[in-house]
Amino acid sequence: RHTRYIGDWSSDVCSSDLIGEYLLYSPKDDEQTRRTVFGFAILATAATIVLILMGRPLFLRLYNDPGVQRVILILPLSMIVSLLTMPILNMLAREERFVIINLASTVSALVLAVGQVALVWLGYSYMGLAYASVLSALASLVVLFIAAPEHVLFKPSFRSIRTDRKSTRLNSSHRC
């Protein structure tokens, strides 16, 4: 019960998906722009994880269940793995490669469903639901790494912002 609600909340609050949408509509389609967006997504995910971990006492009081403490420690793992899929999914959507996106989503959903049932059946109770969300995110990541290795990013950067800011200043100074 509480695992599902906290998991939905954490993925909704994590704005890396919103930041990643910039890749869909950006006029620039270069590696530096993707790395900059990835850097901002890492910052947003890190901030969300810090908020979740700082809010642990509140969640413990709200749900009045000591198991929530363990669940809150597992959910950020799923967010971190999902962060790695963000630039890949957004670039695939930009290129309209929906078959790969649907394949990754289908594999992820299957792993989630089978993982939840199997882990609960094996006696992990509600923790099985949290572990299955991590397994699901990992399955999606593996499919995307295999199907679209050209979009895999590991190195964030904020260099593009500095470059854009300088070019904006130069353009505005020429207008005067």
PDB file of C-alpha atoms in Angstrom:
ATOM      1  CA  ARG A   1       0.000   0.000   0.000  1.00  0.00           C
ATOM      2  CA  HIS A   2       2.526   2.655   1.089  1.00  0.00           C
ATOM      3  CA  THR A   3       5.242   1.410  -1.274  1.00  0.00           C
ATOM      4  CA  ARG A   4       3.127   2.148  -4.322  1.00  0.00           C
ATOM      5  CA  TYR A   5       2.125   5.632  -3.153  1.00  0.00           C
ATOM      6  CA  ILE A   6       5.640   6.753  -2.180  1.00  0.00           C
ATOM      7  CA  GLY A   7       7.036   5.290  -5.404  1.00  0.00           C
ATOM      8  CA  ASP A   8       4.526   7.205  -7.527  1.00  0.00           C
ATOM      9  CA  TRP A   9       5.186  10.378  -5.580  1.00  0.00           C
ATOM     10  CA  SER A  10       8.960  10.123  -5.916  1.00  0.00           C
ATOM     11  CA  SER A  11       8.853   9.531  -9.652  1.00  0.00           C
ATOM     12  CA  ASP A  12       6.388  12.399 -10.153  1.00  0.00           C
ATOM     13  CA  VAL A  13       8.412  14.820  -8.062  1.00  0.00           C
ATOM     14  CA  CYS A  14      11.633  13.878  -9.798  1.00  0.00           C
ATOM     15  CA  SER A  15      11.736  16.390 -12.609  1.00  0.00           C
ATOM     16  CA  SER A  16      14.357  14.651 -14.734  1.00  0.00           C
ATOM     17  CA  ASP A  17      11.576  13.686 -17.149  1.00  0.00           C
ATOM     18  CA  LEU A  18      10.519  17.325 -17.450  1.00  0.00           C
ATOM     19  CA  ILE A  19      14.106  18.405 -18.017  1.00  0.00           C
ATOM     20  CA  GLY A  20      14.564  15.583 -20.517  1.00  0.00           C
ATOM     21  CA  GLU A  21      11.658  16.856 -22.597  1.00  0.00           C
ATOM     22  CA  TYR A  22      13.906  19.731 -23.559  1.00  0.00           C
ATOM     23  CA  LEU A  23      15.766  17.220 -25.734  1.00  0.00           C
ATOM     24  CA  LEU A  24      12.588  16.660 -27.740  1.00  0.00           C
ATOM     25  CA  TYR A  25      12.092  20.306 -28.619  1.00  0.00           C
ATOM     26  CA  SER A  26      15.589  21.737 -28.520  1.00  0.00           C
ATOM     27  CA  PRO A  27      16.687  23.409 -31.750  1.00  0.00           C
ATOM     28  CA  LYS A  28      20.173  22.027 -31.100  1.00  0.00           C
ATOM     29  CA  ASP A  29      20.788  18.313 -31.466  1.00  0.00           C
ATOM     30  CA  ASP A  30      24.392  17.894 -30.451  1.00  0.00           C
ATOM     31  CA  GLU A  31      26.163  15.864 -27.791  1.00  0.00           C
ATOM     32  CA  GLN A  32      27.016  18.912 -25.693  1.00  0.00           C
ATOM     33  CA  THR A  33      23.334  19.887 -25.390  1.00  0.00           C
ATOM     34  CA  ARG A  34      22.427  16.319 -24.394  1.00  0.00           C
ATOM     35  CA  ARG A  35      25.196  16.273 -21.795  1.00  0.00           C
ATOM     36  CA  THR A  36      24.025  19.613 -20.377  1.00  0.00           C
ATOM     37  CA  VAL A  37      20.430  18.396 -20.105  1.00  0.00           C
ATOM     38  CA  PHE A  38      21.713  15.200 -18.490  1.00  0.00           C
ATOM     39  CA  GLY A  39      23.643  17.321 -15.959  1.00  0.00           C
ATOM     40  CA  PHE A  40      20.493  19.210 -15.003  1.00  0.00           C
ATOM     41  CA  ALA A  41      18.587  15.926 -14.723  1.00  0.00           C
ATOM     42  CA  ILE A  42      21.243  14.608 -12.342  1.00  0.00           C
ATOM     43  CA  LEU A  43      20.903  17.756 -10.204  1.00  0.00           C
ATOM     44  CA  ALA A  44      17.101  17.465 -10.155  1.00  0.00           C
ATOM     45  CA  THR A  45      17.240  13.771  -9.253  1.00  0.00           C
ATOM     46  CA  ALA A  46      19.835  14.383  -6.537  1.00  0.00           C
ATOM     47  CA  ALA A  47      17.705  17.175  -5.054  1.00  0.00           C
ATOM     48  CA  THR A  48      14.642  14.933  -5.095  1.00  0.00           C
ATOM     49  CA  ILE A  49      16.513  12.089  -3.416  1.00  0.00           C
ATOM     50  CA  VAL A  50      17.789  14.473  -0.725  1.00  0.00           C
ATOM     51  CA  LEU A  51      14.219  15.699  -0.136  1.00  0.00           C
ATOM     52  CA  ILE A  52      12.941  12.132   0.134  1.00  0.00           C
ATOM     53  CA  LEU A  53      15.668  11.155   2.568  1.00  0.00           C
ATOM     54  CA  MET A  54      15.180  14.326   4.621  1.00  0.00           C
ATOM     55  CA  GLY A  55      11.435  13.625   4.658  1.00  0.00           C
ATOM     56  CA  ARG A  56      11.909  10.137   6.089  1.00  0.00           C
ATOM     57  CA  PRO A  57      10.801  11.158   9.606  1.00  0.00           C
ATOM     58  CA  LEU A  58       7.651  12.714   8.137  1.00  0.00           C
ATOM     59  CA  PHE A  59       6.884   9.560   6.133  1.00  0.00           C
ATOM     60  CA  LEU A  60       7.475   7.407   9.199  1.00  0.00           C
ATOM     61  CA  ARG A  61       4.982   9.470  11.202  1.00  0.00           C
ATOM     62  CA  LEU A  62       2.530   9.709   8.316  1.00  0.00           C
ATOM     63  CA  TYR A  63       2.383   5.964   7.636  1.00  0.00           C
ATOM     64  CA  ASN A  64       3.108   4.792  11.192  1.00  0.00           C
ATOM     65  CA  ASP A  65       4.906   1.726   9.831  1.00  0.00           C
ATOM     66  CA  PRO A  66       8.607   1.000  10.447  1.00  0.00           C
ATOM     67  CA  GLY A  67       8.843  -0.763   7.073  1.00  0.00           C
ATOM     68  CA  VAL A  68       8.520   2.573   5.295  1.00  0.00           C
ATOM     69  CA  GLN A  69      12.047   3.444   6.409  1.00  0.00           C
ATOM     70  CA  ARG A  70      13.487   0.542   4.397  1.00  0.00           C
ATOM     71  CA  VAL A  71      11.291   1.252   1.381  1.00  0.00           C
ATOM     72  CA  ILE A  72      12.426   4.885   1.286  1.00  0.00           C
ATOM     73  CA  LEU A  73      16.031   3.718   1.092  1.00  0.00           C
ATOM     74  CA  ILE A  74      15.309   1.466  -1.938  1.00  0.00           C
ATOM     75  CA  LEU A  75      13.247   3.865  -4.069  1.00  0.00           C
ATOM     76  CA  PRO A  76      16.110   6.295  -4.803  1.00  0.00           C
ATOM     77  CA  LEU A  77      17.940   3.405  -6.484  1.00  0.00           C
ATOM     78  CA  SER A  78      15.100   3.116  -8.961  1.00  0.00           C
ATOM     79  CA  MET A  79      15.232   6.863  -9.555  1.00  0.00           C
ATOM     80  CA  ILE A  80      18.981   6.736 -10.245  1.00  0.00           C
ATOM     81  CA  VAL A  81      18.615   3.896 -12.750  1.00  0.00           C
ATOM     82  CA  SER A  82      15.681   5.656 -14.403  1.00  0.00           C
ATOM     83  CA  LEU A  83      17.812   8.796 -14.682  1.00  0.00           C
ATOM     84  CA  LEU A  84      20.214   6.894 -16.940  1.00  0.00           C
ATOM     85  CA  THR A  85      17.360   5.949 -19.270  1.00  0.00           C
ATOM     86  CA  MET A  86      16.048   9.512 -19.604  1.00  0.00           C
ATOM     87  CA  PRO A  87      18.383  10.853 -22.323  1.00  0.00           C
ATOM     88  CA  ILE A  88      18.100   7.632 -24.302  1.00  0.00           C
ATOM     89  CA  LEU A  89      14.285   7.618 -24.263  1.00  0.00           C
ATOM     90  CA  ASN A  90      14.033  11.286 -25.159  1.00  0.00           C
ATOM     91  CA  MET A  91      16.442  11.013 -28.058  1.00  0.00           C
ATOM     92  CA  LEU A  92      14.626   7.931 -29.351  1.00  0.00           C
ATOM     93  CA  ALA A  93      11.344   9.868 -29.171  1.00  0.00           C
ATOM     94  CA  ARG A  94      12.956  12.760 -31.023  1.00  0.00           C
ATOM     95  CA  GLU A  95      14.029  10.332 -33.751  1.00  0.00           C
ATOM     96  CA  GLU A  96      10.572   8.694 -33.678  1.00  0.00           C
ATOM     97  CA  ARG A  97      12.010   5.266 -32.887  1.00  0.00           C
ATOM     98  CA  PHE A  98       8.928   4.209 -30.964  1.00  0.00           C
ATOM     99  CA  VAL A  99       9.439   0.471 -31.453  1.00  0.00           C
ATOM    100  CA  ILE A 100      12.498   0.559 -29.193  1.00  0.00           C
ATOM    101  CA  ILE A 101      10.696   2.753 -26.651  1.00  0.00           C
ATOM    102  CA  ASN A 102       7.739   0.345 -26.593  1.00  0.00           C
ATOM    103  CA  LEU A 103      10.050  -2.658 -26.321  1.00  0.00           C
ATOM    104  CA  ALA A 104      11.834  -1.134 -23.323  1.00  0.00           C
ATOM    105  CA  SER A 105       8.488  -0.247 -21.712  1.00  0.00           C
ATOM    106  CA  THR A 106       7.086  -3.723 -22.300  1.00  0.00           C
ATOM    107  CA  VAL A 107      10.154  -5.469 -20.892  1.00  0.00           C
ATOM    108  CA  SER A 108      10.110  -3.106 -17.915  1.00  0.00           C
ATOM    109  CA  ALA A 109       6.414  -3.782 -17.229  1.00  0.00           C
ATOM    110  CA  LEU A 110       6.888  -7.534 -17.517  1.00  0.00           C
ATOM    111  CA  VAL A 111       9.873  -7.531 -15.178  1.00  0.00           C
ATOM    112  CA  LEU A 112       7.933  -5.371 -12.728  1.00  0.00           C
ATOM    113  CA  ALA A 113       4.890  -7.649 -12.710  1.00  0.00           C
ATOM    114  CA  VAL A 114       6.814 -10.920 -12.571  1.00  0.00           C
ATOM    115  CA  GLY A 115       9.310  -9.485 -10.086  1.00  0.00           C
ATOM    116  CA  GLN A 116       6.608  -8.232  -7.722  1.00  0.00           C
ATOM    117  CA  VAL A 117       4.732 -11.521  -7.719  1.00  0.00           C
ATOM    118  CA  ALA A 118       7.898 -13.622  -7.425  1.00  0.00           C
ATOM    119  CA  LEU A 119       9.480 -11.559  -4.668  1.00  0.00           C
ATOM    120  CA  VAL A 120       6.277 -11.368  -2.625  1.00  0.00           C
ATOM    121  CA  TRP A 121       5.770 -15.104  -3.108  1.00  0.00           C
ATOM    122  CA  LEU A 122       9.361 -15.689  -1.936  1.00  0.00           C
ATOM    123  CA  GLY A 123       8.516 -13.858   1.283  1.00  0.00           C
ATOM    124  CA  TYR A 124       9.864 -10.354   0.710  1.00  0.00           C
ATOM    125  CA  SER A 125       6.420  -8.864   1.410  1.00  0.00           C
ATOM    126  CA  TYR A 126       6.154  -5.151   0.578  1.00  0.00           C
ATOM    127  CA  MET A 127       9.933  -4.910   0.130  1.00  0.00           C
ATOM    128  CA  GLY A 128       9.490  -7.175  -2.895  1.00  0.00           C
ATOM    129  CA  LEU A 129       7.481  -4.375  -4.494  1.00  0.00           C
ATOM    130  CA  ALA A 130      10.320  -1.906  -3.921  1.00  0.00           C
ATOM    131  CA  TYR A 131      12.976  -4.340  -5.168  1.00  0.00           C
ATOM    132  CA  ALA A 132      10.881  -5.110  -8.246  1.00  0.00           C
ATOM    133  CA  SER A 133      10.777  -1.418  -9.162  1.00  0.00           C
ATOM    134  CA  VAL A 134      14.587  -1.370  -9.194  1.00  0.00           C
ATOM    135  CA  LEU A 135      14.688  -4.575 -11.261  1.00  0.00           C
ATOM    136  CA  SER A 136      12.184  -3.075 -13.688  1.00  0.00           C
ATOM    137  CA  ALA A 137      14.248   0.077 -14.161  1.00  0.00           C
ATOM    138  CA  LEU A 138      17.384  -2.038 -14.664  1.00  0.00           C
ATOM    139  CA  ALA A 139      15.630  -4.172 -17.292  1.00  0.00           C
ATOM    140  CA  SER A 140      14.599  -1.060 -19.216  1.00  0.00           C
ATOM    141  CA  LEU A 141      18.144   0.286 -18.999  1.00  0.00           C
ATOM    142  CA  VAL A 142      19.642  -2.946 -20.335  1.00  0.00           C
ATOM    143  CA  VAL A 143      17.235  -3.011 -23.286  1.00  0.00           C
ATOM    144  CA  LEU A 144      18.031   0.616 -24.120  1.00  0.00           C
ATOM    145  CA  PHE A 145      21.793   0.072 -23.778  1.00  0.00           C
ATOM    146  CA  ILE A 146      21.573  -2.808 -26.253  1.00  0.00           C
ATOM    147  CA  ALA A 147      19.098  -1.213 -28.686  1.00  0.00           C
ATOM    148  CA  ALA A 148      20.416   2.369 -28.734  1.00  0.00           C
ATOM    149  CA  PRO A 149      24.024   2.533 -27.521  1.00  0.00           C
ATOM    150  CA  GLU A 150      24.622   5.712 -29.506  1.00  0.00           C
ATOM    151  CA  HIS A 151      22.470   7.683 -27.038  1.00  0.00           C
ATOM    152  CA  VAL A 152      24.016   6.383 -23.815  1.00  0.00           C
ATOM    153  CA  LEU A 153      25.426   9.209 -21.682  1.00  0.00           C
ATOM    154  CA  PHE A 154      27.574   8.882 -18.595  1.00  0.00           C
ATOM    155  CA  LYS A 155      29.346  12.232 -18.484  1.00  0.00           C
ATOM    156  CA  PRO A 156      27.229  15.281 -17.662  1.00  0.00           C
ATOM    157  CA  SER A 157      28.353  18.789 -18.551  1.00  0.00           C
ATOM    158  CA  PHE A 158      27.238  22.373 -18.097  1.00  0.00           C
ATOM    159  CA  ARG A 159      29.515  23.774 -20.785  1.00  0.00           C
ATOM    160  CA  SER A 160      26.706  24.381 -23.275  1.00  0.00           C
ATOM    161  CA  ILE A 161      25.041  26.870 -20.929  1.00  0.00           C
ATOM    162  CA  ARG A 162      28.174  28.989 -20.674  1.00  0.00           C
ATOM    163  CA  THR A 163      28.597  28.908 -24.447  1.00  0.00           C
ATOM    164  CA  ASP A 164      24.957  29.880 -25.031  1.00  0.00           C
ATOM    165  CA  ARG A 165      25.195  32.709 -22.514  1.00  0.00           C
ATOM    166  CA  LYS A 166      28.342  34.109 -24.175  1.00  0.00           C
ATOM    167  CA  SER A 167      26.821  33.965 -27.654  1.00  0.00           C
ATOM    168  CA  THR A 168      23.678  35.696 -26.354  1.00  0.00           C
ATOM    169  CA  ARG A 169      25.768  38.516 -24.902  1.00  0.00           C
ATOM    170  CA  LEU A 170      27.700  38.902 -28.130  1.00  0.00           C
ATOM    171  CA  ASN A 171      24.530  39.001 -30.198  1.00  0.00           C
ATOM    172  CA  SER A 172      22.872  41.529 -27.911  1.00  0.00           C
ATOM    173  CA  SER A 173      25.948  43.801 -27.894  1.00  0.00           C
ATOM    174  CA  HIS A 174      25.954  43.922 -31.712  1.00  0.00           C
ATOM    175  CA  ARG A 175      22.353  45.108 -31.777  1.00  0.00           C
ATOM    176  CA  CYS A 176      23.099  48.270 -29.777  1.00  0.00           C
TER     177      CYS A 176
END
